Structures are given as structure tokens and as C-alpha cells.
Tab-separated table of C-alpha atoms and ligand atoms in Angstrom:
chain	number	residue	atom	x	y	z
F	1	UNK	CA	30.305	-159.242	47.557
F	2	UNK	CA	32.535	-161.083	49.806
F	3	UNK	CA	35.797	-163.326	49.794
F	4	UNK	CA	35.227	-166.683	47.786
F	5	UNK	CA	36.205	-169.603	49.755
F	6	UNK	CA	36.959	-170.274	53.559
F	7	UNK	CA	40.099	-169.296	55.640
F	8	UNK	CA	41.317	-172.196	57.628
F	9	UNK	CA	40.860	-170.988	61.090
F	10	UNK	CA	42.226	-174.314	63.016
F	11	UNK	CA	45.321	-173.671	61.012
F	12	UNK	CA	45.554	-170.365	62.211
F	13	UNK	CA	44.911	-171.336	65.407
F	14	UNK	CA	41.847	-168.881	65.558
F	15	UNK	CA	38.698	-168.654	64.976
F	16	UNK	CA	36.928	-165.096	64.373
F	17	UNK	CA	33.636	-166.203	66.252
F	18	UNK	CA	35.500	-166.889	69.149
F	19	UNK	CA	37.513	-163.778	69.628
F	20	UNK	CA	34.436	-162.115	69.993
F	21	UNK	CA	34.242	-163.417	73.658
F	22	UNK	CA	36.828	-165.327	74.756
F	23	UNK	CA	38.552	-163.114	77.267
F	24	UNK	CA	41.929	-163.795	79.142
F	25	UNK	CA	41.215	-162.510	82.718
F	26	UNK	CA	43.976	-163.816	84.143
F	27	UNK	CA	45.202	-165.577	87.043
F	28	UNK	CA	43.682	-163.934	90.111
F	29	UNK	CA	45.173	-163.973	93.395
F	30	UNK	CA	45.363	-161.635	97.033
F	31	UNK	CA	47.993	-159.506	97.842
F	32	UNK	CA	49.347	-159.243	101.546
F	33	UNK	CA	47.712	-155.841	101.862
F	34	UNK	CA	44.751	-157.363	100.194
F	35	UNK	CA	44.625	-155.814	96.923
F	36	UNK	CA	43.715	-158.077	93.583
F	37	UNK	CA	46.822	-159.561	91.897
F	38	UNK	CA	46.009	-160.214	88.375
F	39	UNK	CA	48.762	-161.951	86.251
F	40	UNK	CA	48.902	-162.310	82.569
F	41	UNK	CA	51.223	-164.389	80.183
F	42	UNK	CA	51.890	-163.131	76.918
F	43	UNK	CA	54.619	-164.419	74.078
F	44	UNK	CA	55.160	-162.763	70.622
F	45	UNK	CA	55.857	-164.849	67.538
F	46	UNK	CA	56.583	-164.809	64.032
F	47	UNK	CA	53.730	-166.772	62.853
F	48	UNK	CA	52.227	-166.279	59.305
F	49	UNK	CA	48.359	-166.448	59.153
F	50	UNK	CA	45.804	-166.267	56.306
F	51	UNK	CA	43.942	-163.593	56.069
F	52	UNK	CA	41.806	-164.255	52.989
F	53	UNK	CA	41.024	-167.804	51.454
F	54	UNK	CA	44.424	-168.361	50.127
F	55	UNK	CA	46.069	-165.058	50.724
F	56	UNK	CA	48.776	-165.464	53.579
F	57	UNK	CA	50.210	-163.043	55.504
F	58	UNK	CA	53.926	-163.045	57.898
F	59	UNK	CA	52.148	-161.760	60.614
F	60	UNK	CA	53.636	-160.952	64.190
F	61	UNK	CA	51.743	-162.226	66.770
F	62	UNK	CA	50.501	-162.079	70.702
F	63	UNK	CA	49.861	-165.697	71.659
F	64	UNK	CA	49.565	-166.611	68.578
F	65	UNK	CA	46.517	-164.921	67.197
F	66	UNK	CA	45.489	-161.309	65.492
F	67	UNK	CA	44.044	-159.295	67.783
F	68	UNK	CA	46.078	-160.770	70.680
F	69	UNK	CA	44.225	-161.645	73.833
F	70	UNK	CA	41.591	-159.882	74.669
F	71	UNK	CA	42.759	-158.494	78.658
F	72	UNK	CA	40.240	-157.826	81.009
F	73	UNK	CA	41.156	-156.647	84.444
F	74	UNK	CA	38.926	-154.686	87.412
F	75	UNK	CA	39.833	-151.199	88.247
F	76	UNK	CA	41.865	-151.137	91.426
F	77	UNK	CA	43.831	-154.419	90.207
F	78	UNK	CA	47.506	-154.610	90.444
F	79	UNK	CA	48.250	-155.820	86.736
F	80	UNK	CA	51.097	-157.856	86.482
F	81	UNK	CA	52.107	-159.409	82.737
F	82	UNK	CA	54.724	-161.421	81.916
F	83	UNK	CA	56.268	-160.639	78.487
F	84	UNK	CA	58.940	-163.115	76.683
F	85	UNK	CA	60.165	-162.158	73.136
F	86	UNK	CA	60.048	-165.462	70.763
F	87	UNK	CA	60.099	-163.514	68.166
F	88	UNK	CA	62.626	-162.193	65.769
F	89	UNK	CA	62.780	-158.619	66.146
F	90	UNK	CA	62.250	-156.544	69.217
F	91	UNK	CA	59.234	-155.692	70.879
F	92	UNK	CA	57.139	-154.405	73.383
F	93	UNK	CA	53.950	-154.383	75.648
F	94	UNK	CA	52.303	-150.941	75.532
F	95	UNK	CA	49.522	-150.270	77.594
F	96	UNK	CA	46.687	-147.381	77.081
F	97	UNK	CA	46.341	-146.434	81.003
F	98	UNK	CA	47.931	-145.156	83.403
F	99	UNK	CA	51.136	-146.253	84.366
F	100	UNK	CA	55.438	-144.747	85.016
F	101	UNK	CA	57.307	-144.289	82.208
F	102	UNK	CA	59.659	-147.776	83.306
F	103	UNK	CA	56.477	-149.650	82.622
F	104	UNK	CA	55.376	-147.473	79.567
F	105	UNK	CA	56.306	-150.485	76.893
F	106	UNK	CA	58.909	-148.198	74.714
F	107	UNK	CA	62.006	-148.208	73.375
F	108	UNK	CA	64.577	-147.714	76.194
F	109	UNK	CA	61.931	-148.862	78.841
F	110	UNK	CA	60.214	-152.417	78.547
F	111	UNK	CA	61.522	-153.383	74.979
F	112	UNK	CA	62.302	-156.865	75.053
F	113	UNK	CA	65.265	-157.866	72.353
F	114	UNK	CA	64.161	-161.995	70.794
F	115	UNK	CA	64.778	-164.562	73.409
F	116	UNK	CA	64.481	-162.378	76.253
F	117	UNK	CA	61.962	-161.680	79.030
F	118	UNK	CA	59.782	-158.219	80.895
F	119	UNK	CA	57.304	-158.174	83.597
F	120	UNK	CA	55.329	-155.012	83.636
F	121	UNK	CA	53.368	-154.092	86.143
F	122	UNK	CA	50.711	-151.346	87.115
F	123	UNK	CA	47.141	-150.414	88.448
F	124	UNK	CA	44.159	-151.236	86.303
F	125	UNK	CA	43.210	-147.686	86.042
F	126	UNK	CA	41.495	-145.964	84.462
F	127	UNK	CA	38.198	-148.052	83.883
F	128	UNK	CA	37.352	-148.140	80.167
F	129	UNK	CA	37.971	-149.826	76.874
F	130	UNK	CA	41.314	-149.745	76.239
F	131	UNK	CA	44.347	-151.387	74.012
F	132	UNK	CA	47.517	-152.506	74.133
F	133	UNK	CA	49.985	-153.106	71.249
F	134	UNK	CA	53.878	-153.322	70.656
F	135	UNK	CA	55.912	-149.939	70.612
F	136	UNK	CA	58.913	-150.730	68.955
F	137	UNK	CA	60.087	-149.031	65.852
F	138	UNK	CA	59.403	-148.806	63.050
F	139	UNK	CA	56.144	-148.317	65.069
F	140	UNK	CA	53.552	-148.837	61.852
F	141	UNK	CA	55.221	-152.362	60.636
F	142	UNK	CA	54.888	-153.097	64.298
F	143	UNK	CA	51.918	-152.549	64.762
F	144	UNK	CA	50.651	-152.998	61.164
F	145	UNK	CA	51.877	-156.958	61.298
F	146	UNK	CA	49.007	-157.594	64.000
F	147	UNK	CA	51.403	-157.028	67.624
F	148	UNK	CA	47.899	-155.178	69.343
F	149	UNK	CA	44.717	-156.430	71.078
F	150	UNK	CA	42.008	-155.066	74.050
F	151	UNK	CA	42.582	-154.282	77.268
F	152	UNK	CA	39.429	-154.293	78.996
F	153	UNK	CA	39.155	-152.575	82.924
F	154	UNK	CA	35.973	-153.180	84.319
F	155	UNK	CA	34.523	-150.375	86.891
F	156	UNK	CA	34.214	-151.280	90.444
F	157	UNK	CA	30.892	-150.461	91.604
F	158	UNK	CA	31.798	-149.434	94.908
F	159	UNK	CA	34.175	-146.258	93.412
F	160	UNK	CA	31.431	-144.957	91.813
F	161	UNK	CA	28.169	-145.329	94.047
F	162	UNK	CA	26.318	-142.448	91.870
F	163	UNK	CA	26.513	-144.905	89.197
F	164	UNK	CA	26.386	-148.109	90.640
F	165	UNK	CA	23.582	-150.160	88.535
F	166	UNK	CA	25.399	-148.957	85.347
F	167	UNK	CA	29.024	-149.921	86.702
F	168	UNK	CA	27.813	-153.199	88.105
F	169	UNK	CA	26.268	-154.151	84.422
F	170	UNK	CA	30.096	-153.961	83.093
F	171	UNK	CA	31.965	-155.942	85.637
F	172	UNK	CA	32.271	-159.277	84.120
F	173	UNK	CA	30.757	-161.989	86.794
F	174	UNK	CA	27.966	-159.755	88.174
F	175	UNK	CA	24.404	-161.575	87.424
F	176	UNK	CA	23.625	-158.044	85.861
F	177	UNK	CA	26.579	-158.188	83.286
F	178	UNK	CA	25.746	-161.771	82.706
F	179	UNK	CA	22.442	-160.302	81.156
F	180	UNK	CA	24.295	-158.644	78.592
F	181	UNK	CA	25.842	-159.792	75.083
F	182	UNK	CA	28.996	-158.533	74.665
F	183	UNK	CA	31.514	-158.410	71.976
F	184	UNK	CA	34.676	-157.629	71.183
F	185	UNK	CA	35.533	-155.712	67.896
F	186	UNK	CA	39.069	-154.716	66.505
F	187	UNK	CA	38.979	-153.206	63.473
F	188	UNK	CA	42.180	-153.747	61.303
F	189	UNK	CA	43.157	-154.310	58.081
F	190	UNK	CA	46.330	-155.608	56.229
F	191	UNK	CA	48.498	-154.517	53.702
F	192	UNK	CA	49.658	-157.819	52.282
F	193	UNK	CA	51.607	-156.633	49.835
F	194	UNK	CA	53.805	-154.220	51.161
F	195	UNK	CA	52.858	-150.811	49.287
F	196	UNK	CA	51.591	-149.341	52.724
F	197	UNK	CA	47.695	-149.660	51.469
F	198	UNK	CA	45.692	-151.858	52.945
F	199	UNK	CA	44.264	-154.671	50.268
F	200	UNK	CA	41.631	-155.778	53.230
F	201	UNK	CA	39.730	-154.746	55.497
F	202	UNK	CA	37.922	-156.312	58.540
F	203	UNK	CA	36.649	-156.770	62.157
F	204	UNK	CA	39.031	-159.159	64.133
F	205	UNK	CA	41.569	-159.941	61.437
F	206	UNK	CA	39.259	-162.167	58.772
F	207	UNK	CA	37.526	-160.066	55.748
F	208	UNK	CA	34.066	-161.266	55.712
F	209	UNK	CA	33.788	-163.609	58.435
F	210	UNK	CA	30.775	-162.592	60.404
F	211	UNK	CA	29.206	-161.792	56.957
F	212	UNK	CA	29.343	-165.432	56.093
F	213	UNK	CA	28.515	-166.787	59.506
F	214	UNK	CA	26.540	-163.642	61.290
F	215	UNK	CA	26.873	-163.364	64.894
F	216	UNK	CA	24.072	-164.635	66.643
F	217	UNK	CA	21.975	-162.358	69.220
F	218	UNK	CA	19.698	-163.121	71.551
F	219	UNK	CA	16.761	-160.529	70.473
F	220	UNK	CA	15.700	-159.970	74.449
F	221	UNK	CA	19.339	-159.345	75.598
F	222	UNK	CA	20.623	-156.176	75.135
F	223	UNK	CA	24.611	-155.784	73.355
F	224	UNK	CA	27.526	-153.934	74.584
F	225	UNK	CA	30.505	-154.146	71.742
F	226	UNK	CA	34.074	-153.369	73.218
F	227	UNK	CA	35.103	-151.717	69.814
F	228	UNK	CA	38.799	-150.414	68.667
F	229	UNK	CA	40.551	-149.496	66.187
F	230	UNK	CA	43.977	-150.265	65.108
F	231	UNK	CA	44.000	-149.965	61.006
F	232	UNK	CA	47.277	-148.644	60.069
F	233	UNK	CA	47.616	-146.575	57.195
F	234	UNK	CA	43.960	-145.436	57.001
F	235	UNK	CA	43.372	-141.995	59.225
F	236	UNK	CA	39.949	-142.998	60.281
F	237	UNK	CA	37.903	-146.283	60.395
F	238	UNK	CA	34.294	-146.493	61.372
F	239	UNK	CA	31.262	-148.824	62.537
F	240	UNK	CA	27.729	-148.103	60.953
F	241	UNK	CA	24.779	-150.322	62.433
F	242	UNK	CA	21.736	-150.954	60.123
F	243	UNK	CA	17.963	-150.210	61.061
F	244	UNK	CA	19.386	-149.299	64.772
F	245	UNK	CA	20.725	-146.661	67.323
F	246	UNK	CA	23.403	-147.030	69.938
F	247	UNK	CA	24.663	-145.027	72.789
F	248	UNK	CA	28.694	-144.755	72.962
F	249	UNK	CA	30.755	-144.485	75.766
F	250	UNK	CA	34.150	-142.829	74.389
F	251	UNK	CA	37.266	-144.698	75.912
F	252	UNK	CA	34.430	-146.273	77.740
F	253	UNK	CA	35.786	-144.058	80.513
F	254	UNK	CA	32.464	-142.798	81.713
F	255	UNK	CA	29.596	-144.439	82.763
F	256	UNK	CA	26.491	-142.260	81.137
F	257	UNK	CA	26.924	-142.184	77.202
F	258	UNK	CA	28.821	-139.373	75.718
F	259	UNK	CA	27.208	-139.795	72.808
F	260	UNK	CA	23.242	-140.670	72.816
F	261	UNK	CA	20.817	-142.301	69.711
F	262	UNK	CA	23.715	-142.522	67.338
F	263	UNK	CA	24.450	-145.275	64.005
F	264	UNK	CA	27.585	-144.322	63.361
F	265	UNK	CA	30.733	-143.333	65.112
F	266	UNK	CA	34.244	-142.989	63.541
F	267	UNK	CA	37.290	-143.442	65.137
F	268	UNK	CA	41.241	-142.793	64.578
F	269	UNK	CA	44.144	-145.554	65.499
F	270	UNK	CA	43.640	-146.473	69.023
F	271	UNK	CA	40.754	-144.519	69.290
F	272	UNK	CA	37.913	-146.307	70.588
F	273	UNK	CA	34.618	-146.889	72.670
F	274	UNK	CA	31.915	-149.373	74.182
F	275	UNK	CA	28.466	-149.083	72.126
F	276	UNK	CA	25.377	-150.411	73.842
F	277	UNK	CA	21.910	-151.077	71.761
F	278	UNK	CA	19.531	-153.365	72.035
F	279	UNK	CA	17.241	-155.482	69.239
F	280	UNK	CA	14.395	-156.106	71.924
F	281	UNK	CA	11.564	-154.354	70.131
F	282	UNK	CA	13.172	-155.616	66.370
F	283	UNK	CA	11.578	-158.822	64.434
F	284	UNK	CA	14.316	-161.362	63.763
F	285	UNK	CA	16.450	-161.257	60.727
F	286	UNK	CA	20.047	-160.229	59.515
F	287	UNK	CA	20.762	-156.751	60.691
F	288	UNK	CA	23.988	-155.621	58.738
F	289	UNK	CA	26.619	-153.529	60.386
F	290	UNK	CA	30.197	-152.242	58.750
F	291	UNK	CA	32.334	-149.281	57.979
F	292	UNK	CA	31.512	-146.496	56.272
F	293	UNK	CA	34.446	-146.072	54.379
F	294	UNK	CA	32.361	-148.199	51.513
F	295	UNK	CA	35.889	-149.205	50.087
F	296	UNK	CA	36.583	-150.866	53.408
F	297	UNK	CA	33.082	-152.883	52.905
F	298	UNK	CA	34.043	-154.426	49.744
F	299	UNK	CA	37.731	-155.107	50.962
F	300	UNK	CA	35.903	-156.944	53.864
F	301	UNK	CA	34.757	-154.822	56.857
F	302	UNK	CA	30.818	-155.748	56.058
F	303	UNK	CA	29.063	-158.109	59.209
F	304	UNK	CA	25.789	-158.968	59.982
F	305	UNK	CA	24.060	-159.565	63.486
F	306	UNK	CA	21.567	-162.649	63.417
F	307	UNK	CA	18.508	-161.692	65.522
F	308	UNK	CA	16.428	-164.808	66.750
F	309	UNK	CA	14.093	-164.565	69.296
F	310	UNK	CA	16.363	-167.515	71.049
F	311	UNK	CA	19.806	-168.969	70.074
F	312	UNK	CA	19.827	-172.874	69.194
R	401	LIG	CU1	57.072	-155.169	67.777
């Protein structure tokens, strides 16, 4: 039921398990007029990757990896990334927020031609789960090759002092986020060879890979799962969690569920949402989650959670 051999990830450059958490905050610094500076660096590059054991793909990539890097920025932060094109075809930065049109990452505003250089710049706003990904056209190969990842804006708990506790637990470096598990999920898929059908599925680029090494979770803690999705030629992808309910926060713009005691949530391109559960009152074990779409399981898109009552 799942891929026969191992993907290199070193080769790649990497590694499925670690996407789930390694996020790129930046490099932080004070404005004049006080304000947050936070200052990205991001390339694209022809790069090809395998997707499957043995199966390579001529992806296009941020930093070299599918999803890109996984932005996180605080609400209120002046955003400030710096874009060069090492690539061999145009392409852009386009954010999900809320920005002018010069900084919107399109053609005619913020496309970069190969060899070339853009610094956008906006406000981290609004909070939420969000994504960015290239804009230039033909938009589906561009997006389709991998040129997309998460932008993360955390809410600052003094903007919303009705919700404070609950805003607090999402802003990274807070010892109440820190009691949290949390995971990033891009669902996507690849059409590797060129019929514009996918021939797999998966979270965070690999078919299979948290089926064949689960991600562990720390029964006590609960999880929050930054989840998007960015599957091209699909209308609708989906995340189904076994034996389990979750409350989702859609766009993650809120900060009281807009959706309570549900195991399933679908979502179009771009579309996406923060789930939060928890495994506290569960007996350890392998607690499967995946898509819905039961083709997309066998092309891939099939994960399980490891419960232990403590991680080695
Ligand atoms: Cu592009």
C-alpha cells in the first residue's frame, strides 16, 4: 500500500520530517519608529527532485526545497523579502494578505525575469495561515512545478485582548505556544509525466513518507497543524483524521473555531486552515490520517501520527 523503496532526502536536500517544523522566521530587527522589521531571503531554482523512490521530477524550487520555506511573521510586522531569480524562467513572490498592487507578486508588478532581483515589502496582516507561491504564467506549470510554501502570521495578543489566552497559544516563543505540537502540512501532488493528472499524491512533497516513518506525538500535548493546499489539477483535496475530532480555524483568521468536533475538512487550491485536536485521553498507537479522495491515498496522501505517552 505504499511506495517500495526510499527517496533520498539528503540528495534532495530535504527531508519530509523536518519540514514539518522547521520555520524561517527571519531576521528580526527595530525600526526607527519602533515597529518589527522582519527580513526574509528567498532564491528560485531549477532543481530536479525525486519524488518517489526512483521517479524524478524537474521541479522549480524556493530555496531549494518543495514546499518552500515555511514563513512565519507576527501581525503588525513590516515584512520585507528579498527575491533573486536563479532560475530559468520568470517568476514571482505572491503573497495571500494584504498588501498594494506594486507588491502583489504578478506579472507587470514584482515579476522577476532569471538573473535578476525584487524586494517586496508589506504588513504582516492579516493574522492567519496563509501561502505564498509564484504568479507568473502559465500560472498552473508555475505553480504545479513546486514554486509555493506557508506563510504563517502569528496574532499579537495585545490586538485582540477578548481573546488573549487563545492568541498568545499561537505566537511562536510564548511558554503557552511552546506547549503545543505543531505542524506544518502542504498538500500537493505531481504530475510527473506531463498529461496534467497528477500520478502522486502527498503531504509535503514525498508520497508516503510519514506513513513509513509516522510523526511522533507527544500524547499529553495537544496539536495544531498549519494545513494548505496547493494540488494543481485536482478541484478539491482533503485531510481525514482517524478515531479523532478537530476544531478548524478557516484561513486561521479567527481565533474561536469556525468549525467545531469535525474529522474531515476539504479544501480548494490555496484554500486552507489551522486544525487543533488533542490525543490526551487516547492509548498510544498509530492513528492514521489522509485524504479522502481514496485515489489520492493509494497515490500517496496516507500518514500516520505515532502516539506515545513520551517521545524517545
Ligand atoms: Cu514561476
Amino acid at each position: 500500500m505504499t511506495t517500495v523503496g526510499e527517496v533520498d532526502h539528503a540528495r534532495n536536500g530535504f527531508d519530509p520530517q523536518a519540514i514539518l517544523t522547521d520555520w524561517d522566521t527571519g531576521v528580526v530587527s527595530t525600526l526607527p519608529d519602533g515597529r518589527r522589521l522582519r527580513q526574509f531571503e528567498i532564491t528560485a531554482l531549477d532543481q530536479e527532485i525525486e519524488i518517489a523512490p526512483g521517479v524524478f521530477f524537474p521541479a522549480w524550487t524556493y530555496n531549494g526545497r518543495v514546499p518552500g520555506p515555511s514563513l512565519r511573521a507576527t501581525e503588525g510586522d513590516l515584512v520585507r523579502i528579498h527575491f533573486a531569480n536563479a532560475g530559468s524562467m520568470p517568476h514571482t513572490l505572491h503573497f495571500h494578505g494584504i498588501h498594494s498592487a506594486r507588491m502583489d507578486g504578478v506579472p507587470g508588478a514584482g515579476e522577476v525575469v532569471p538573473g535578476a532581483e525584487f524586494v517586496y515589502e508589506f504588513e504582516a496582516r492579516p493574522f492567519g495561515c496563509h501561502l505564498y507561491h509564484c504568479h507568473s504564467l502559465p500560472l498552473k506549470r508555475h505553480i504545479h512545478k513546486g514554486l509555493y510554501g506557508a506563510f504563517v502570521v502569528d496574532p499579537d495578543p495585545a490586538r485582540h485582548p477578548e481573546h488573549a489566552a487563545a492568541a498568545r497559544a499561537r505566537l511562536l516563543g510564548s511558554e503557552e505556544n511552546a506547549g503545543w505540537q505543531e505542524l506544518v502540512m502542504v498538500m500537493n501532488g505531481f504530475d510527473t509525466n506531463f498529461d496534467e493528472e497528477n500520478e502522486f499524491y502527498a503531504v509535503n512533497t514525498i508520497p508516503h513518507a510519514y506513513a513509513k516513518r509516522p510523526i511522533r506525538i507527544a500524547r499529553a500535548r495537544p496539536v495544531r497543524i498549519y494545513l494548505i493546499n496547493v494540488t494543481e489539477f485536482d478541484p478539491l483535496n482533503s485531510f481525514h483524521l482517524h478515531a479523532n475530532f478537530f476544531d478548524y480555524y478557516d484561513h486561521g483568521t479567527t481565533l474561536t473555531p469556525t468549525l467545531r468536533t469535525v474529522d474531515t475538512v476539504m479544501q480548494c487550491q490555496a484554500q486552507r486552515g489551522i486544525l487543533e485536536f488533542s490525543f490526551a485521553e487516547h492509548e498510544p498507537g498509530l492513528y492514521m490520517f489522509h485524504a479522502h479522495q481514496t485515489e489520492f491515498v493509494e497515490l500517496g496522501w496516507m500518514s500516520f501520527f505515532e502516539v506515545a505517552d513520551a517521545l524517545a
